[in-house]
């Protein structure tokens, strides 16, 4: 069946079964491989995208549940105000190690900053607790989110 979805501001059609995970549509049908497969069970966060701005595990989101929601992926998050600040901080603090988890980390961090411009440590822990990093970059992730939040403050 053909499903119409909106990804990064553009309309796409995917001719797949309704229970196909959004992650497979992004990677295998649309060729957007920045979103990663880790566990396939909503346990690691590597596959995080935004659905109408909310961080969403695309590995357990069936294509037939997406409807008219606007999907944003790592390929376009730098075009959003929060995503731009997060990516700058990530580069400034050299957050990534192997990098595998990082697109999911950036998507969760960007959603946090977009909804909460001045997150507390507890807010950061809450928002990021579902994103696993085998390289243990958690300290730098937290500092990068704080730096991005400070950038928010400077803009008033
Ligand atoms: S691949 Fe989706 S949460 Fe792990
Ligand atoms: S940077 Fe390697 S898993 Fe997170």
PDB file of C-alpha atoms and ligand atoms in Angstrom:
ATOM      1  CA  UNK A   1       0.000   0.000   0.000  1.00  0.00           C
ATOM      2  CA  UNK A   2       1.232   3.501  -0.772  1.00  0.00           C
ATOM      3  CA  UNK A   3       1.641   5.762   2.244  1.00  0.00           C
ATOM      4  CA  UNK A   4       2.193   9.481   1.910  1.00  0.00           C
ATOM      5  CA  UNK A   5       4.458  10.961   4.569  1.00  0.00           C
ATOM      6  CA  UNK A   6       6.054  14.339   5.072  1.00  0.00           C
ATOM      7  CA  UNK A   7       9.739  14.188   5.958  1.00  0.00           C
ATOM      8  CA  UNK A   8      11.934  17.242   6.450  1.00  0.00           C
ATOM      9  CA  UNK A   9       9.355  19.427   4.770  1.00  0.00           C
ATOM     10  CA  UNK A  10       8.977  17.322   1.629  1.00  0.00           C
ATOM     11  CA  UNK A  11       6.211  14.912   0.619  1.00  0.00           C
ATOM     12  CA  UNK A  12       7.189  11.307  -0.028  1.00  0.00           C
ATOM     13  CA  UNK A  13       5.370   8.122  -0.923  1.00  0.00           C
ATOM     14  CA  UNK A  14       6.364   4.714   0.413  1.00  0.00           C
ATOM     15  CA  UNK A  15       4.804   1.585  -1.065  1.00  0.00           C
ATOM     16  CA  UNK A  16       5.188  -0.768   1.909  1.00  0.00           C
ATOM     17  CA  UNK A  17       3.111  -2.857   4.309  1.00  0.00           C
ATOM     18  CA  UNK A  18       1.323  -0.821   6.970  1.00  0.00           C
ATOM     19  CA  UNK A  19       3.259  -2.399   9.820  1.00  0.00           C
ATOM     20  CA  UNK A  20       6.628  -1.436   8.323  1.00  0.00           C
ATOM     21  CA  UNK A  21       8.605   0.592  10.870  1.00  0.00           C
ATOM     22  CA  UNK A  22       9.159   4.232   9.988  1.00  0.00           C
ATOM     23  CA  UNK A  23      12.885   3.574  10.492  1.00  0.00           C
ATOM     24  CA  UNK A  24      12.951   1.167   7.533  1.00  0.00           C
ATOM     25  CA  UNK A  25      11.029   3.595   5.364  1.00  0.00           C
ATOM     26  CA  UNK A  26      13.482   6.376   6.163  1.00  0.00           C
ATOM     27  CA  UNK A  27      16.574   4.263   5.616  1.00  0.00           C
ATOM     28  CA  UNK A  28      15.613   1.765   2.913  1.00  0.00           C
ATOM     29  CA  UNK A  29      12.933   3.562   0.916  1.00  0.00           C
ATOM     30  CA  UNK A  30      13.978   7.204   1.222  1.00  0.00           C
ATOM     31  CA  UNK A  31      17.721   6.621   1.597  1.00  0.00           C
ATOM     32  CA  UNK A  32      18.004   8.744   4.733  1.00  0.00           C
ATOM     33  CA  UNK A  33      20.548   6.686   6.595  1.00  0.00           C
ATOM     34  CA  UNK A  34      21.432   9.229   9.281  1.00  0.00           C
ATOM     35  CA  UNK A  35      18.816   7.667  11.562  1.00  0.00           C
ATOM     36  CA  UNK A  36      20.328   4.507  13.030  1.00  0.00           C
ATOM     37  CA  UNK A  37      19.107   1.046  13.971  1.00  0.00           C
ATOM     38  CA  UNK A  38      20.267  -0.098  17.376  1.00  0.00           C
ATOM     39  CA  UNK A  39      17.881  -2.410  19.216  1.00  0.00           C
ATOM     40  CA  UNK A  40      14.616  -2.309  17.304  1.00  0.00           C
ATOM     41  CA  UNK A  41      12.719  -2.387  20.593  1.00  0.00           C
ATOM     42  CA  UNK A  42      12.610   1.223  21.808  1.00  0.00           C
ATOM     43  CA  UNK A  43      15.420   0.551  24.261  1.00  0.00           C
ATOM     44  CA  UNK A  44      18.402   2.503  22.922  1.00  0.00           C
ATOM     45  CA  UNK A  45      17.234   5.719  21.227  1.00  0.00           C
ATOM     46  CA  UNK A  46      19.486   5.379  18.164  1.00  0.00           C
ATOM     47  CA  UNK A  47      16.461   5.633  15.844  1.00  0.00           C
ATOM     48  CA  UNK A  48      15.001   8.820  17.351  1.00  0.00           C
ATOM     49  CA  UNK A  49      13.262  11.232  14.984  1.00  0.00           C
ATOM     50  CA  UNK A  50      10.745  13.989  15.636  1.00  0.00           C
ATOM     51  CA  UNK A  51       7.044  13.531  14.916  1.00  0.00           C
ATOM     52  CA  UNK A  52       5.427  16.958  15.055  1.00  0.00           C
ATOM     53  CA  UNK A  53       8.402  17.991  17.190  1.00  0.00           C
ATOM     54  CA  UNK A  54       8.162  15.154  19.709  1.00  0.00           C
ATOM     55  CA  UNK A  55      11.082  12.723  20.026  1.00  0.00           C
ATOM     56  CA  UNK A  56       9.862   9.384  18.692  1.00  0.00           C
ATOM     57  CA  UNK A  57      11.452   5.938  18.361  1.00  0.00           C
ATOM     58  CA  UNK A  58      11.095   5.242  14.667  1.00  0.00           C
ATOM     59  CA  UNK A  59      11.930   1.534  15.103  1.00  0.00           C
ATOM     60  CA  UNK A  60       8.573   0.875  16.781  1.00  0.00           C
ATOM     61  CA  UNK A  61       6.513   3.445  14.879  1.00  0.00           C
ATOM     62  CA  UNK A  62       4.598   1.752  12.081  1.00  0.00           C
ATOM     63  CA  UNK A  63       4.202   3.696   8.875  1.00  0.00           C
ATOM     64  CA  UNK A  64       0.426   3.414   9.108  1.00  0.00           C
ATOM     65  CA  UNK A  65       0.473   5.297  12.427  1.00  0.00           C
ATOM     66  CA  UNK A  66       2.309   8.333  11.053  1.00  0.00           C
ATOM     67  CA  UNK A  67      -0.651   9.881   9.228  1.00  0.00           C
ATOM     68  CA  UNK A  68      -0.183  13.587   8.577  1.00  0.00           C
ATOM     69  CA  UNK A  69       2.491  14.080  11.253  1.00  0.00           C
ATOM     70  CA  UNK A  70       5.559  15.982  10.114  1.00  0.00           C
ATOM     71  CA  UNK A  71       8.707  13.928  10.478  1.00  0.00           C
ATOM     72  CA  UNK A  72      12.070  15.589  11.063  1.00  0.00           C
ATOM     73  CA  UNK A  73      15.284  13.586  10.916  1.00  0.00           C
ATOM     74  CA  UNK A  74      18.930  14.223  11.683  1.00  0.00           C
ATOM     75  CA  UNK A  75      19.409  15.256   8.044  1.00  0.00           C
ATOM     76  CA  UNK A  76      17.345  18.417   8.638  1.00  0.00           C
ATOM     77  CA  UNK A  77      17.537  19.126  12.353  1.00  0.00           C
ATOM     78  CA  UNK A  78      20.289  21.692  11.749  1.00  0.00           C
ATOM     79  CA  UNK A  79      17.674  23.809   9.998  1.00  0.00           C
ATOM     80  CA  UNK A  80      15.722  24.313  13.217  1.00  0.00           C
ATOM     81  CA  UNK A  81      16.789  26.913  15.813  1.00  0.00           C
ATOM     82  CA  UNK A  82      17.248  24.355  18.599  1.00  0.00           C
ATOM     83  CA  UNK A  83      18.923  21.817  16.335  1.00  0.00           C
ATOM     84  CA  UNK A  84      21.354  24.416  15.058  1.00  0.00           C
ATOM     85  CA  UNK A  85      22.429  25.323  18.609  1.00  0.00           C
ATOM     86  CA  UNK A  86      22.698  21.696  19.648  1.00  0.00           C
ATOM     87  CA  UNK A  87      24.833  20.748  16.658  1.00  0.00           C
ATOM     88  CA  UNK A  88      27.138  23.723  17.240  1.00  0.00           C
ATOM     89  CA  UNK A  89      27.635  22.730  20.884  1.00  0.00           C
ATOM     90  CA  UNK A  90      28.206  19.118  19.855  1.00  0.00           C
ATOM     91  CA  UNK A  91      31.010  20.236  17.561  1.00  0.00           C
ATOM     92  CA  UNK A  92      32.465  22.744  20.032  1.00  0.00           C
ATOM     93  CA  UNK A  93      32.708  20.103  22.771  1.00  0.00           C
ATOM     94  CA  UNK A  94      33.596  17.228  20.414  1.00  0.00           C
ATOM     95  CA  UNK A  95      30.839  15.130  21.937  1.00  0.00           C
ATOM     96  CA  UNK A  96      30.888  12.179  19.549  1.00  0.00           C
ATOM     97  CA  UNK A  97      33.169   9.195  19.957  1.00  0.00           C
ATOM     98  CA  UNK A  98      32.242   6.330  17.580  1.00  0.00           C
ATOM     99  CA  UNK A  99      29.199   8.373  16.589  1.00  0.00           C
ATOM    100  CA  UNK A 100      26.678   5.571  16.239  1.00  0.00           C
ATOM    101  CA  UNK A 101      24.263   6.825  18.895  1.00  0.00           C
ATOM    102  CA  UNK A 102      24.774  10.477  18.169  1.00  0.00           C
ATOM    103  CA  UNK A 103      22.015  11.230  15.680  1.00  0.00           C
ATOM    104  CA  UNK A 104      19.515   9.894  18.206  1.00  0.00           C
ATOM    105  CA  UNK A 105      21.182  11.873  20.996  1.00  0.00           C
ATOM    106  CA  UNK A 106      21.016  15.068  18.952  1.00  0.00           C
ATOM    107  CA  UNK A 107      17.354  14.494  18.085  1.00  0.00           C
ATOM    108  CA  UNK A 108      16.409  13.998  21.740  1.00  0.00           C
ATOM    109  CA  UNK A 109      18.502  16.989  22.851  1.00  0.00           C
ATOM    110  CA  UNK A 110      17.027  19.216  20.138  1.00  0.00           C
ATOM    111  CA  UNK A 111      13.472  18.285  21.124  1.00  0.00           C
ATOM    112  CA  UNK A 112      14.311  19.079  24.736  1.00  0.00           C
ATOM    113  CA  UNK A 113      15.773  22.469  23.909  1.00  0.00           C
ATOM    114  CA  UNK A 114      12.877  23.361  21.604  1.00  0.00           C
ATOM    115  CA  UNK A 115      10.319  22.648  24.334  1.00  0.00           C
ATOM    116  CA  UNK A 116      12.391  23.790  27.311  1.00  0.00           C
ATOM    117  CA  UNK A 117      14.959  26.513  26.488  1.00  0.00           C
ATOM    118  CA  UNK A 118      16.534  26.417  29.983  1.00  0.00           C
ATOM    119  CA  UNK A 119      16.514  22.779  31.094  1.00  0.00           C
ATOM    120  CA  UNK A 120      17.703  21.867  34.589  1.00  0.00           C
ATOM    121  CA  UNK A 121      20.044  18.923  35.164  1.00  0.00           C
ATOM    122  CA  UNK A 122      16.994  16.848  36.087  1.00  0.00           C
ATOM    123  CA  UNK A 123      15.221  17.911  32.894  1.00  0.00           C
ATOM    124  CA  UNK A 124      18.274  16.872  30.872  1.00  0.00           C
ATOM    125  CA  UNK A 125      18.486  13.519  32.652  1.00  0.00           C
ATOM    126  CA  UNK A 126      14.775  12.920  32.059  1.00  0.00           C
ATOM    127  CA  UNK A 127      14.897  13.810  28.385  1.00  0.00           C
ATOM    128  CA  UNK A 128      18.086  11.892  27.624  1.00  0.00           C
ATOM    129  CA  UNK A 129      17.684   8.786  29.792  1.00  0.00           C
ATOM    130  CA  UNK A 130      16.361   6.692  26.899  1.00  0.00           C
ATOM    131  CA  UNK A 131      19.380   7.351  24.683  1.00  0.00           C
ATOM    132  CA  UNK A 132      22.159   4.850  25.283  1.00  0.00           C
ATOM    133  CA  UNK A 133      25.797   5.540  24.417  1.00  0.00           C
ATOM    134  CA  UNK A 134      28.153   2.571  24.551  1.00  0.00           C
ATOM    135  CA  UNK A 135      31.100   4.959  24.370  1.00  0.00           C
ATOM    136  CA  UNK A 136      29.965   6.768  27.519  1.00  0.00           C
ATOM    137  CA  UNK A 137      29.775  10.292  26.137  1.00  0.00           C
ATOM    138  CA  UNK A 138      27.096  11.231  28.667  1.00  0.00           C
ATOM    139  CA  UNK A 139      29.160  13.904  30.405  1.00  0.00           C
ATOM    140  CA  UNK A 140      29.894  15.754  27.181  1.00  0.00           C
ATOM    141  CA  UNK A 141      26.281  15.411  26.050  1.00  0.00           C
ATOM    142  CA  UNK A 142      25.085  17.080  29.227  1.00  0.00           C
ATOM    143  CA  UNK A 143      27.645  19.891  28.901  1.00  0.00           C
ATOM    144  CA  UNK A 144      26.743  20.443  25.251  1.00  0.00           C
ATOM    145  CA  UNK A 145      23.043  20.752  26.086  1.00  0.00           C
ATOM    146  CA  UNK A 146      23.924  23.274  28.788  1.00  0.00           C
ATOM    147  CA  UNK A 147      26.066  25.262  26.378  1.00  0.00           C
ATOM    148  CA  UNK A 148      23.252  25.302  23.826  1.00  0.00           C
ATOM    149  CA  UNK A 149      20.822  26.450  26.531  1.00  0.00           C
ATOM    150  CA  UNK A 150      23.203  29.283  27.419  1.00  0.00           C
ATOM    151  CA  UNK A 151      23.165  30.299  23.761  1.00  0.00           C
ATOM    152  CA  UNK A 152      19.384  30.512  24.130  1.00  0.00           C
ATOM    153  CA  UNK A 153      19.821  32.816  27.117  1.00  0.00           C
ATOM    154  CA  UNK A 154      22.104  35.165  25.211  1.00  0.00           C
ATOM    155  CA  UNK A 155      19.386  35.646  22.632  1.00  0.00           C
ATOM    156  CA  UNK A 156      17.041  36.651  25.424  1.00  0.00           C
TER     157      UNK A 156
HETATM  158  S1  LIG B   1      16.637   1.185  17.462  1.00  0.00           S
HETATM  159 FE1  LIG B   1      14.891   2.239  18.137  1.00  0.00          FE
HETATM  160  S2  LIG B   1      15.215   2.526  20.252  1.00  0.00           S
HETATM  161 FE2  LIG B   1      16.859   1.230  19.621  1.00  0.00          FE
HETATM  162  S1  LIG B   2      29.436   7.756  20.610  1.00  0.00           S
HETATM  163 FE1  LIG B   2      29.692   5.591  20.402  1.00  0.00          FE
HETATM  164  S2  LIG B   2      27.785   4.758  21.076  1.00  0.00           S
HETATM  165 FE2  LIG B   2      27.668   6.848  21.568  1.00  0.00          FE
END
